[in-house]
Coordinates of C-alpha atoms and ligand atoms in Angstrom, one line a residue:
M1 CA 0.0 0.0 0.0
L2 CA 2.7 2.4 1.1
I3 CA 4.6 1.9 -2.1
I4 CA 1.6 2.6 -4.2
W5 CA 0.8 5.7 -2.2
F6 CA 4.4 7.0 -2.8
F7 CA 4.0 6.2 -6.4
L8 CA 0.8 8.1 -6.7
V9 CA 2.2 11.0 -4.8
S10 CA 5.3 11.3 -6.9
C11 CA 3.2 10.9 -10.1
V12 CA 0.9 13.6 -9.0
R13 CA 3.9 15.7 -8.2
T14 CA 5.6 15.4 -11.5
S15 CA 2.5 15.7 -13.6
T16 CA 1.2 18.8 -11.9
S17 CA 4.4 20.6 -10.9
T18 CA 4.8 23.8 -12.6
D19 CA 7.2 26.7 -12.2
R20 CA 4.7 29.5 -12.9
L21 CA 1.5 31.1 -11.8
G22 CA -0.5 33.2 -14.2
T23 CA -3.0 36.0 -13.7
G24 CA -6.3 34.4 -13.0
Q25 CA -4.6 31.4 -11.3
S26 CA -4.0 30.9 -7.6
M27 CA -1.9 28.8 -5.3
R28 CA -3.3 27.4 -2.1
D29 CA -1.6 26.0 1.0
G30 CA -0.5 22.4 0.0
E31 CA 0.2 23.5 -3.6
S32 CA 3.6 24.7 -4.8
L33 CA 5.7 25.9 -7.8
V34 CA 8.9 24.0 -8.6
S35 CA 11.7 25.5 -10.7
V36 CA 12.3 23.7 -14.0
D37 CA 15.5 21.9 -12.8
G38 CA 13.7 20.9 -9.6
S39 CA 16.2 22.7 -7.3
F40 CA 13.7 25.1 -5.7
E41 CA 10.2 25.1 -4.6
L42 CA 7.8 27.9 -3.6
G43 CA 5.1 26.9 -1.2
F44 CA 3.7 27.1 2.3
F45 CA 5.6 25.8 5.3
S46 CA 5.8 25.9 9.1
P47 CA 9.2 26.2 10.8
K48 CA 10.2 23.3 13.0
S49 CA 7.9 23.5 16.0
S50 CA 5.6 26.3 14.9
T51 CA 2.1 26.0 13.5
S52 CA 2.2 29.3 11.8
R53 CA 2.2 29.2 8.0
Y54 CA 4.6 31.1 5.8
L55 CA 5.0 31.4 2.1
G56 CA 8.6 30.8 1.2
V57 CA 11.1 29.3 -1.3
W58 CA 13.3 26.4 -0.2
Y59 CA 16.1 24.4 -1.7
R60 CA 15.1 20.8 -2.3
D61 CA 17.9 19.1 -0.5
A62 CA 18.2 15.4 -1.4
S63 CA 17.9 14.6 2.3
R64 CA 14.3 15.8 2.1
N65 CA 15.3 18.4 4.6
P66 CA 14.3 21.6 2.8
T67 CA 16.4 24.6 3.4
V68 CA 14.3 27.7 3.4
V69 CA 16.1 30.5 1.6
W70 CA 13.3 33.2 1.3
V71 CA 10.2 34.0 3.2
A72 CA 7.5 36.4 1.9
N73 CA 5.3 37.1 5.0
R74 CA 8.2 37.1 7.6
E75 CA 6.4 39.5 9.9
R76 CA 2.8 38.3 9.3
P77 CA 2.4 34.6 9.7
L78 CA -0.8 32.9 8.7
Q79 CA -2.6 31.1 11.5
S80 CA -4.3 28.6 9.3
T81 CA -3.8 26.7 6.1
S82 CA -6.2 29.0 4.2
G83 CA -3.4 31.1 2.6
L84 CA -3.8 31.9 -1.1
L85 CA -1.3 33.4 -3.5
K86 CA -2.7 35.2 -6.6
F87 CA -2.4 38.3 -8.7
S88 CA -4.6 41.3 -7.9
D89 CA -6.5 43.1 -10.7
K90 CA -3.7 45.6 -10.8
G91 CA -1.1 42.9 -11.4
I92 CA 0.3 42.7 -7.9
L93 CA 1.2 39.4 -6.5
Q94 CA -0.7 39.0 -3.2
L95 CA -0.8 36.6 -0.4
L96 CA -4.3 36.5 1.1
N97 CA -5.7 35.2 4.2
D98 CA -8.6 33.4 2.6
A99 CA -10.8 33.6 5.7
N100 CA -11.2 37.3 5.5
T101 CA -9.3 38.0 2.3
S102 CA -7.0 40.4 4.1
I103 CA -3.7 41.0 2.3
V104 CA -0.9 39.5 4.3
W105 CA 1.9 40.2 1.9
S106 CA 2.3 41.7 -1.6
S107 CA 4.9 42.3 -4.2
N108 CA 5.8 45.9 -4.6
I109 CA 5.2 46.8 -8.2
S110 CA 4.4 50.3 -9.4
S111 CA 0.7 50.6 -10.1
S112 CA 1.3 52.0 -13.6
L113 CA 1.5 48.6 -15.2
Q114 CA 0.0 48.1 -18.6
A115 CA -1.7 44.9 -19.7
S116 CA -1.5 43.4 -16.3
N117 CA -3.6 40.3 -17.3
N118 CA -0.5 39.1 -19.1
L119 CA 1.8 38.6 -16.1
I120 CA 3.3 35.5 -14.6
A121 CA 5.1 34.7 -11.4
Q122 CA 7.9 32.2 -12.1
L123 CA 10.3 30.4 -9.8
L124 CA 13.7 30.3 -11.6
D125 CA 16.4 27.7 -11.2
S126 CA 18.4 30.3 -9.3
G127 CA 15.7 30.3 -6.6
N128 CA 14.6 33.8 -7.6
L129 CA 10.8 34.2 -7.7
V130 CA 10.1 36.8 -10.4
V131 CA 7.1 38.6 -11.8
K132 CA 7.3 39.4 -15.5
Y133 CA 5.3 39.7 -18.7
Q134 CA 4.4 36.3 -19.9
H135 CA 6.1 36.5 -23.3
A136 CA 9.0 38.7 -22.3
M137 CA 12.4 37.1 -23.3
L138 CA 15.8 38.0 -22.2
H139 CA 17.8 38.9 -25.2
S140 CA 21.2 38.6 -23.7
Q141 CA 22.9 37.5 -20.6
Q142 CA 23.7 41.1 -19.9
D143 CA 20.1 42.3 -19.7
A144 CA 19.8 43.8 -16.3
A145 CA 17.3 41.7 -14.3
E146 CA 16.0 44.9 -12.6
D147 CA 14.8 46.2 -15.9
F148 CA 13.4 42.9 -17.1
F149 CA 11.6 41.6 -14.1
L150 CA 8.8 43.7 -12.7
W151 CA 9.5 42.3 -9.3
Q152 CA 12.0 39.7 -7.9
S153 CA 12.4 38.1 -4.6
F154 CA 16.2 38.5 -4.9
D155 CA 15.5 42.2 -4.2
Y156 CA 14.0 41.4 -0.8
P157 CA 16.4 38.9 0.7
S158 CA 15.6 37.2 4.0
D159 CA 18.6 35.6 5.8
T160 CA 20.2 33.9 2.9
L161 CA 22.6 35.0 0.2
M162 CA 22.5 33.0 -3.0
P163 CA 24.6 33.1 -6.2
G164 CA 23.2 35.7 -8.5
M165 CA 21.7 37.9 -5.8
K166 CA 23.0 41.4 -5.3
L167 CA 23.8 42.4 -1.8
G168 CA 23.8 46.2 -1.6
L169 CA 22.2 49.3 -2.9
N170 CA 20.5 50.5 -6.0
L171 CA 21.1 54.3 -5.7
V172 CA 18.5 55.1 -8.3
T173 CA 15.6 53.4 -6.6
S174 CA 17.0 53.5 -3.1
L175 CA 16.5 49.8 -2.8
N176 CA 18.8 48.4 -0.1
R177 CA 19.2 44.6 -0.2
F178 CA 20.7 43.1 3.0
L179 CA 20.5 39.9 5.0
S180 CA 18.7 39.8 8.3
C181 CA 18.6 36.7 10.5
W182 CA 15.5 35.0 11.7
K183 CA 14.3 35.9 15.2
S184 CA 14.6 32.3 16.2
S185 CA 14.7 29.0 14.4
N186 CA 10.9 28.9 14.8
D187 CA 10.2 32.5 13.7
P188 CA 11.4 34.0 10.4
A189 CA 10.5 37.5 11.6
I190 CA 13.4 40.0 11.3
G191 CA 16.0 39.2 14.0
E192 CA 18.7 41.3 15.7
Y193 CA 21.6 40.7 13.3
S194 CA 22.0 42.0 9.8
L195 CA 24.7 41.9 7.1
K196 CA 24.7 45.0 4.9
I197 CA 26.7 47.5 2.9
K198 CA 27.4 50.7 4.6
P199 CA 27.7 53.2 1.7
R200 CA 29.4 56.1 3.5
G201 CA 33.0 56.8 2.2
Y202 CA 34.3 53.8 0.4
P203 CA 31.4 51.3 0.8
Q204 CA 32.1 48.4 3.1
L205 CA 30.4 45.3 4.3
V206 CA 29.4 45.2 8.0
Q207 CA 27.6 43.0 10.3
M208 CA 25.2 44.9 12.6
K209 CA 23.4 44.1 15.8
G210 CA 20.5 46.5 15.7
S211 CA 22.2 49.7 14.7
V212 CA 25.6 48.9 16.2
I213 CA 28.4 47.5 14.0
V214 CA 29.6 44.1 15.4
T215 CA 32.3 43.4 12.8
R216 CA 33.5 44.7 9.5
A217 CA 35.0 43.1 6.4
G218 CA 38.0 45.1 5.2
P219 CA 37.4 47.2 2.1
W220 CA 37.3 45.2 -1.2
N221 CA 40.8 45.3 -2.8
G222 CA 40.0 43.8 -6.2
L223 CA 40.7 40.3 -5.0
S224 CA 39.2 39.9 -1.6
F225 CA 38.3 41.8 1.6
S226 CA 41.4 43.6 2.8
G227 CA 43.3 41.4 5.1
Y228 CA 41.4 38.2 4.2
P229 CA 42.8 36.7 1.1
Y230 CA 41.0 33.5 0.1
A231 CA 41.2 30.9 -2.6
M232 CA 38.5 31.4 -5.1
N233 CA 37.9 27.8 -5.6
I234 CA 34.2 27.4 -5.8
Y235 CA 32.9 30.8 -6.5
S236 CA 34.0 34.3 -7.5
I237 CA 32.9 37.6 -6.0
D238 CA 32.3 40.9 -7.8
F239 CA 32.2 44.2 -6.1
I240 CA 30.5 46.9 -8.1
V241 CA 30.6 50.6 -7.1
N242 CA 29.3 53.2 -9.5
D243 CA 26.8 56.1 -9.7
K244 CA 23.9 53.8 -9.8
E245 CA 24.8 50.7 -7.7
I246 CA 26.9 49.4 -4.9
Y247 CA 26.8 45.7 -4.4
Y248 CA 28.5 42.4 -3.9
Q249 CA 27.5 39.5 -6.1
V250 CA 28.6 35.9 -5.8
T251 CA 28.8 33.6 -8.8
M252 CA 29.5 29.9 -8.6
S253 CA 32.7 29.2 -10.6
D254 CA 32.4 25.5 -9.9
R255 CA 29.1 24.7 -11.5
S256 CA 29.0 21.2 -10.0
L257 CA 28.4 22.8 -6.6
F258 CA 25.7 25.1 -5.2
S259 CA 26.3 27.2 -2.2
I260 CA 24.5 29.6 0.0
Y261 CA 25.4 31.8 3.0
R262 CA 22.9 32.1 5.8
T263 CA 23.0 34.4 8.7
I264 CA 21.8 32.8 11.9
T265 CA 20.0 34.1 14.9
S266 CA 23.1 34.3 17.2
G267 CA 24.7 36.6 14.7
T268 CA 27.1 34.2 13.1
G269 CA 26.4 32.3 9.9
N270 CA 26.6 29.1 7.9
V271 CA 28.0 28.3 4.6
L272 CA 26.1 25.4 3.0
V273 CA 27.3 23.5 0.0
W274 CA 25.5 20.9 -2.1
T275 CA 26.3 19.1 -5.3
S276 CA 24.1 20.7 -7.9
Q277 CA 23.2 17.4 -9.7
T278 CA 22.0 15.3 -6.8
R279 CA 21.5 18.0 -4.3
N280 CA 23.4 16.1 -1.6
Q281 CA 24.8 18.3 1.1
V282 CA 28.6 18.2 1.1
K283 CA 29.5 20.9 3.6
N284 CA 28.0 22.9 6.4
T285 CA 30.5 25.3 7.7
P286 CA 29.7 27.6 10.6
T287 CA 31.3 31.0 10.3
E288 CA 32.3 32.9 13.4
L289 CA 34.5 35.6 14.8
V290 CA 37.9 33.9 15.0
D291 CA 39.3 36.2 17.6
Q292 CA 38.6 39.4 19.5
C293 CA 40.5 41.6 17.0
E294 CA 37.5 40.9 14.7
M295 CA 35.3 42.9 17.1
Y296 CA 34.6 46.3 15.6
A297 CA 36.9 49.0 17.0
F298 CA 38.2 46.6 19.7
C299 CA 41.3 48.8 20.2
G300 CA 39.5 52.2 19.9
S301 CA 40.8 54.9 17.6
N302 CA 44.3 55.1 16.1
S303 CA 45.4 51.8 17.5
I304 CA 46.1 48.4 16.0
C305 CA 45.0 45.1 17.2
Y306 CA 47.3 42.1 17.2
M307 CA 46.8 38.6 18.3
D308 CA 49.6 37.5 20.7
G309 CA 48.9 33.8 21.0
N310 CA 45.3 33.6 21.9
A311 CA 45.2 37.1 23.5
P312 CA 44.4 40.3 21.7
T313 CA 46.8 43.2 22.2
C314 CA 46.4 46.8 21.2
A315 CA 49.2 49.2 20.2
C316 CA 49.0 52.9 19.4
L317 CA 50.1 54.0 16.0
K318 CA 53.5 55.6 16.0
A319 CA 53.2 59.3 16.9
Y320 CA 50.1 58.5 19.0
V321 CA 49.8 57.7 22.7
S322 CA 47.0 56.1 24.7
K323 CA 44.3 58.5 25.6
F324 CA 43.9 57.1 29.1
P325 CA 47.2 55.5 30.0
K326 CA 45.9 53.9 33.3
Q327 CA 43.0 52.1 31.6
W328 CA 45.3 51.2 28.7
N329 CA 47.8 49.6 31.1
M330 CA 45.0 47.5 32.5
S331 CA 44.2 46.2 29.0
D332 CA 41.1 48.4 28.7
W333 CA 41.9 49.6 25.2
S334 CA 38.5 50.9 24.1
S335 CA 39.4 54.6 24.6
G336 CA 42.1 54.3 21.9
C337 CA 45.0 56.7 21.2
V338 CA 45.5 60.3 20.4
R339 CA 48.3 62.2 18.7
K340 CA 51.4 62.8 20.7
T341 CA 52.8 65.4 18.4
L342 CA 50.7 67.5 16.1
L343 CA 51.2 67.4 12.4
D344 CA 53.1 70.2 10.8
C345 CA 50.5 70.4 8.1
N346 CA 53.0 71.4 5.5
N347 CA 55.1 69.2 3.3
T348 CA 57.5 68.3 6.0
D349 CA 55.0 65.7 7.2
G350 CA 55.7 62.2 6.1
F351 CA 54.3 58.7 6.1
L352 CA 55.1 55.4 7.8
R353 CA 54.3 52.3 5.9
Y354 CA 52.4 49.6 7.9
R355 CA 52.4 46.3 6.2
D356 CA 49.9 43.4 6.3
M357 CA 47.1 45.5 7.6
K358 CA 43.3 45.2 7.6
L359 CA 42.6 48.7 6.4
P360 CA 40.7 51.1 8.8
D361 CA 36.9 51.8 8.7
T362 CA 36.4 53.5 5.3
S363 CA 33.3 55.4 6.4
S364 CA 35.7 58.3 7.0
S365 CA 37.5 57.8 3.7
T366 CA 37.2 59.1 0.2
Y367 CA 38.3 57.2 -2.9
N368 CA 39.6 57.8 -6.4
K369 CA 39.8 54.9 -8.8
T370 CA 42.3 56.4 -11.2
M371 CA 45.0 58.0 -9.0
N372 CA 48.2 56.1 -8.5
L373 CA 50.0 55.7 -5.1
E374 CA 52.2 58.7 -5.5
E375 CA 49.3 61.0 -6.5
C376 CA 47.4 59.5 -3.5
R377 CA 50.3 60.4 -1.2
Q378 CA 50.4 64.0 -2.6
S379 CA 46.7 64.5 -2.1
C380 CA 46.9 63.2 1.5
L381 CA 49.9 65.6 2.1
K382 CA 47.9 68.5 0.8
N383 CA 45.0 68.1 3.2
C384 CA 45.7 68.6 6.8
S385 CA 42.9 66.4 8.1
C386 CA 44.0 63.5 5.9
T387 CA 45.6 60.9 8.2
A388 CA 46.4 57.9 6.0
Y389 CA 46.3 56.6 2.5
A390 CA 46.4 53.2 0.7
N391 CA 45.8 51.6 -2.7
M392 CA 42.2 50.7 -3.4
D393 CA 43.0 47.8 -5.7
I394 CA 46.0 45.6 -5.2
R395 CA 45.9 43.9 -8.5
N396 CA 48.6 44.5 -11.1
G397 CA 50.9 46.3 -8.6
G398 CA 48.2 48.4 -7.1
S399 CA 45.9 51.2 -8.3
G400 CA 43.4 53.7 -7.1
C401 CA 43.5 55.8 -3.9
L402 CA 41.8 55.6 -0.5
L403 CA 42.3 58.6 1.8
W404 CA 41.3 58.6 5.4
F405 CA 40.4 61.6 7.4
D406 CA 40.6 62.2 11.2
H407 CA 40.5 59.1 13.4
L408 CA 41.5 55.7 12.1
I409 CA 39.3 53.0 13.5
D410 CA 39.3 49.2 13.5
M411 CA 42.7 48.2 12.2
R412 CA 44.5 45.0 12.8
M413 CA 47.8 43.6 11.7
F414 CA 48.4 40.2 10.3
T415 CA 51.7 38.4 10.0
K416 CA 50.9 37.8 6.3
G417 CA 48.3 38.7 3.8
G418 CA 47.2 42.2 4.7
Q419 CA 47.7 45.4 2.8
D420 CA 50.1 48.4 3.0
L421 CA 48.7 51.4 4.8
Y422 CA 50.5 54.7 5.0
I423 CA 50.0 56.7 8.1
K424 CA 50.8 60.4 8.2
V425 CA 53.2 61.6 10.9
P426 CA 55.1 64.8 11.6
A427 CA 58.7 65.1 10.6
S428 CA 59.9 64.6 14.1
E429 CA 58.5 61.1 14.2
L430 CA 60.0 60.1 10.9
A431 CA 63.6 60.6 12.0
G432 CA 65.5 57.5 12.9
N433 CA 62.8 55.2 11.6
G434 CA 64.8 53.5 8.8
H435 CA 62.7 53.5 5.7
G436 CA 59.5 54.2 7.5
N437 CA 58.4 50.5 7.5
M438 CA 56.4 49.2 10.4
K439 CA 56.1 45.5 10.7
N440 CA 54.4 43.2 13.1
K441 CA 57.0 41.5 15.3
N442 CA 54.5 39.5 17.2
V443 CA 54.1 35.8 17.1
G444 CA 52.1 34.1 14.4
I445 CA 48.4 34.4 14.1
I446 CA 45.7 32.3 12.6
V447 CA 43.3 33.9 10.3
G448 CA 40.3 31.8 9.8
S449 CA 36.7 32.4 9.0
V450 CA 35.3 35.7 10.0
I451 CA 31.7 36.3 10.1
F452 CA 31.3 36.7 6.4
G453 CA 30.5 33.5 4.7
L454 CA 31.8 35.0 1.6
I455 CA 35.2 34.7 2.9
A456 CA 34.8 31.7 5.1
C457 CA 33.6 29.3 2.5
A458 CA 37.0 29.1 0.9
G459 CA 38.7 30.7 3.8
T460 CA 38.3 28.1 6.5
M461 CA 39.6 25.4 4.2
S462 CA 42.5 27.2 2.5
M463 CA 43.9 30.1 4.4
I464 CA 45.3 29.0 7.7
I465 CA 48.4 31.0 8.2
K466 CA 50.9 28.8 10.1
K467 CA 52.2 29.7 13.5
K468 CA 55.9 30.3 13.5
Ligands
NAG1 C1 -8.6 39.4 9.2 O1 -7.5 38.7 9.8 C2 -6.6 39.4 10.5 C3 -5.5 38.5 11.1 O2 -5.6 37.3 10.5 C4 -7.3 40.2 11.6 O3 -6.3 41.0 12.3 C5 -8.4 41.0 11.1 O4 -9.1 41.7 12.1 C6 -9.3 40.2 10.2 N1 -10.3 41.1 9.6 C7 -11.6 40.8 9.6 C8 -12.5 41.8 8.9 O5 -12.1 39.8 10.1
NAG2 C1 6.4 48.7 -0.7 O1 6.3 50.1 -1.0 C2 5.8 50.9 0.0 C3 5.7 52.3 -0.5 O2 6.7 52.6 -1.4 C4 6.8 50.8 1.2 O3 6.4 51.6 2.3 C5 6.9 49.4 1.6 O4 7.9 49.2 2.6 C6 7.3 48.5 0.5 N1 7.3 47.1 0.9 C7 8.3 46.3 0.6 C8 8.1 44.9 1.0 O5 9.3 46.6 0.1
NAG3 C1 52.0 51.6 32.3 O1 52.9 50.5 32.3 C2 54.2 50.8 31.9 C3 55.0 49.5 32.0 O2 54.3 48.4 32.0 C4 54.8 51.8 32.9 O3 56.1 52.2 32.4 C5 53.9 53.0 32.9 O4 54.3 53.9 33.9 C6 52.5 52.7 33.2 N1 51.6 53.9 33.1 C7 50.6 54.1 33.9 C8 49.9 55.4 33.7 O5 50.3 53.4 34.8
NAG4 C1 56.3 73.3 8.6 O1 55.5 73.6 9.8 C2 56.3 73.5 11.0 C3 55.3 73.7 12.1 O2 54.3 74.5 11.9 C4 57.3 74.7 10.9 O3 58.1 74.6 12.1 C5 58.2 74.5 9.7 O4 59.1 75.6 9.5 C6 57.3 74.4 8.4 N1 58.2 74.1 7.3 C7 58.0 74.6 6.1 C8 59.0 74.2 5.1 O5 57.2 75.4 5.9
NAG5 C1 40.5 61.3 -9.5 O1 41.8 61.8 -9.6 C2 42.1 62.3 -10.9 C3 43.6 62.7 -10.9 O2 43.9 63.5 -9.9 C4 41.2 63.5 -11.2 O3 41.4 64.0 -12.5 C5 39.7 63.0 -11.1 O4 38.8 64.0 -11.3 C6 39.5 62.3 -9.8 N1 38.2 61.7 -9.8 C7 37.3 61.9 -8.9 C8 36.0 61.2 -9.0 O5 37.5 62.7 -8.0
NAG6 C1 40.2 67.9 3.2 O1 39.4 66.8 2.9 C2 38.1 66.9 3.5 C3 37.4 65.6 3.2 O2 37.4 65.3 1.9 C4 37.4 68.1 3.0 O3 36.1 68.2 3.5 C5 38.2 69.3 3.2 O4 37.5 70.4 2.6 C6 39.6 69.2 2.7 N1 40.4 70.4 3.1 C7 41.1 71.0 2.2 C8 41.9 72.2 2.8 O5 41.2 70.7 1.1

């Protein structure tokens, strides 16, 4: 009996499964859309030990343990199985609570749509749920999805970053796409932690708890996040900054694998990897802060964090002294350092080179993609409040210019793998300092996965820097 039942169920499944919903059609709890290649499903679900119903997209893991990657009605659960997904007369995709036909969730599409009876909602093989005109065709790979799709779930991420999604801002429409963890494993409502791009200065990726930065990826240097080189073995990352957009995008370079990054309730994350053919899970890597130097501004201003064995240590930049020496001596570093000697603010000032750095918080920086390092130095010298400079991009010997103003926050030094940072000091501090090179003399450190799965995925496997 059981076998026949399974047979029937799977028959029914394959014969009725579709990847799209047209105007005039509706989808009830118990029904679903399945992407053409079978990887993703859109339907109603209840988290683990909850009875609330949510509309969501999940990855159809071979272990029959679906991984929810997107939730529509995160904040407004349905209390019964009477939910209904359909297009409104105006061509807006709506989730209704059938009992009283109140709108629980809807896609945001401008109301100026023409021919709205010609729309479909389609679940793509990427896991993206899109709304588009039924007969619209992409003419090239380069067609911007934003222009082509009237609405897409990739623009409203939940807690999961998937290949093809843009994490960041569309400056034209003010859309800000970021990840936010679930409130708990039973509640997909927006939780405390988020992962987003902070656009001020040179844009950077930060993890926040509420409105407070917990940790920060170093600025993108063309190859990786500054200070965290990684082997691009299974995917590649693009970072785009222009007048219209600022975003990170991950692309699978190994097509035999599929990978996502998910933020979890406690603020850390998981990198999940499956084989794309069989959808068997091959890896589930938790990402976490490897050490205290990863905590945002652990050493306060103008001070560098080192790991000395397992213990973090802070050291003022040269030409700076601790602001509150007593606290500093008791390893309370949060007050940071202040200038010991003021800058001359003429061209007698000079720079000290710090190697292997995680570059400071770029929200107080400006950038120029075309300047070279010497022009960068000159521009920093000309402006009295400029305190440091560095190359923006380290590829091909380095290009572009980052200039920092006022305080330098959240720096750390590695034994290997960081970037050169040039700190402005008065002439008096330059004397007797060799070639102006500052190097970490501390013991070896281990750089592993930081909070950002983007790094950790390859990072935990391939970039352990050996202790001396
Ligand atoms: C419809 O349902 C929602 C919640 O499910 C409830 O808050 C609202 O009062 C209901 N409206 C009517 C008219 O019953
Ligand atoms: C939809 O648009 C309205 C008005 O522009 C906005 O207030 C609302 O937050 C949007 N909803 C979503 C899910 O983006
Ligand atoms: C801090 O400690 C150093 C040596 O450990 C000592 O020379 C200095 O006087 C101390 N400063 C204060 C303010 O306690
Ligand atoms: C630079 O400024 C310092 C301090 O203000 C001053 O002593 C020095 O003479 C100046 N040098 C030049 C070349 O202007
Ligand atoms: C970058 O620097 C170059 C050379 O100094 C300058 O011509 C250009 O206008 C700068 N670009 C921006 C965006 O400031
Ligand atoms: C120095 O740079 C800052 C930040 O870009 C700017 O606001 C200020 O006007 C500059 N000062 C001078 C003297 O150019």
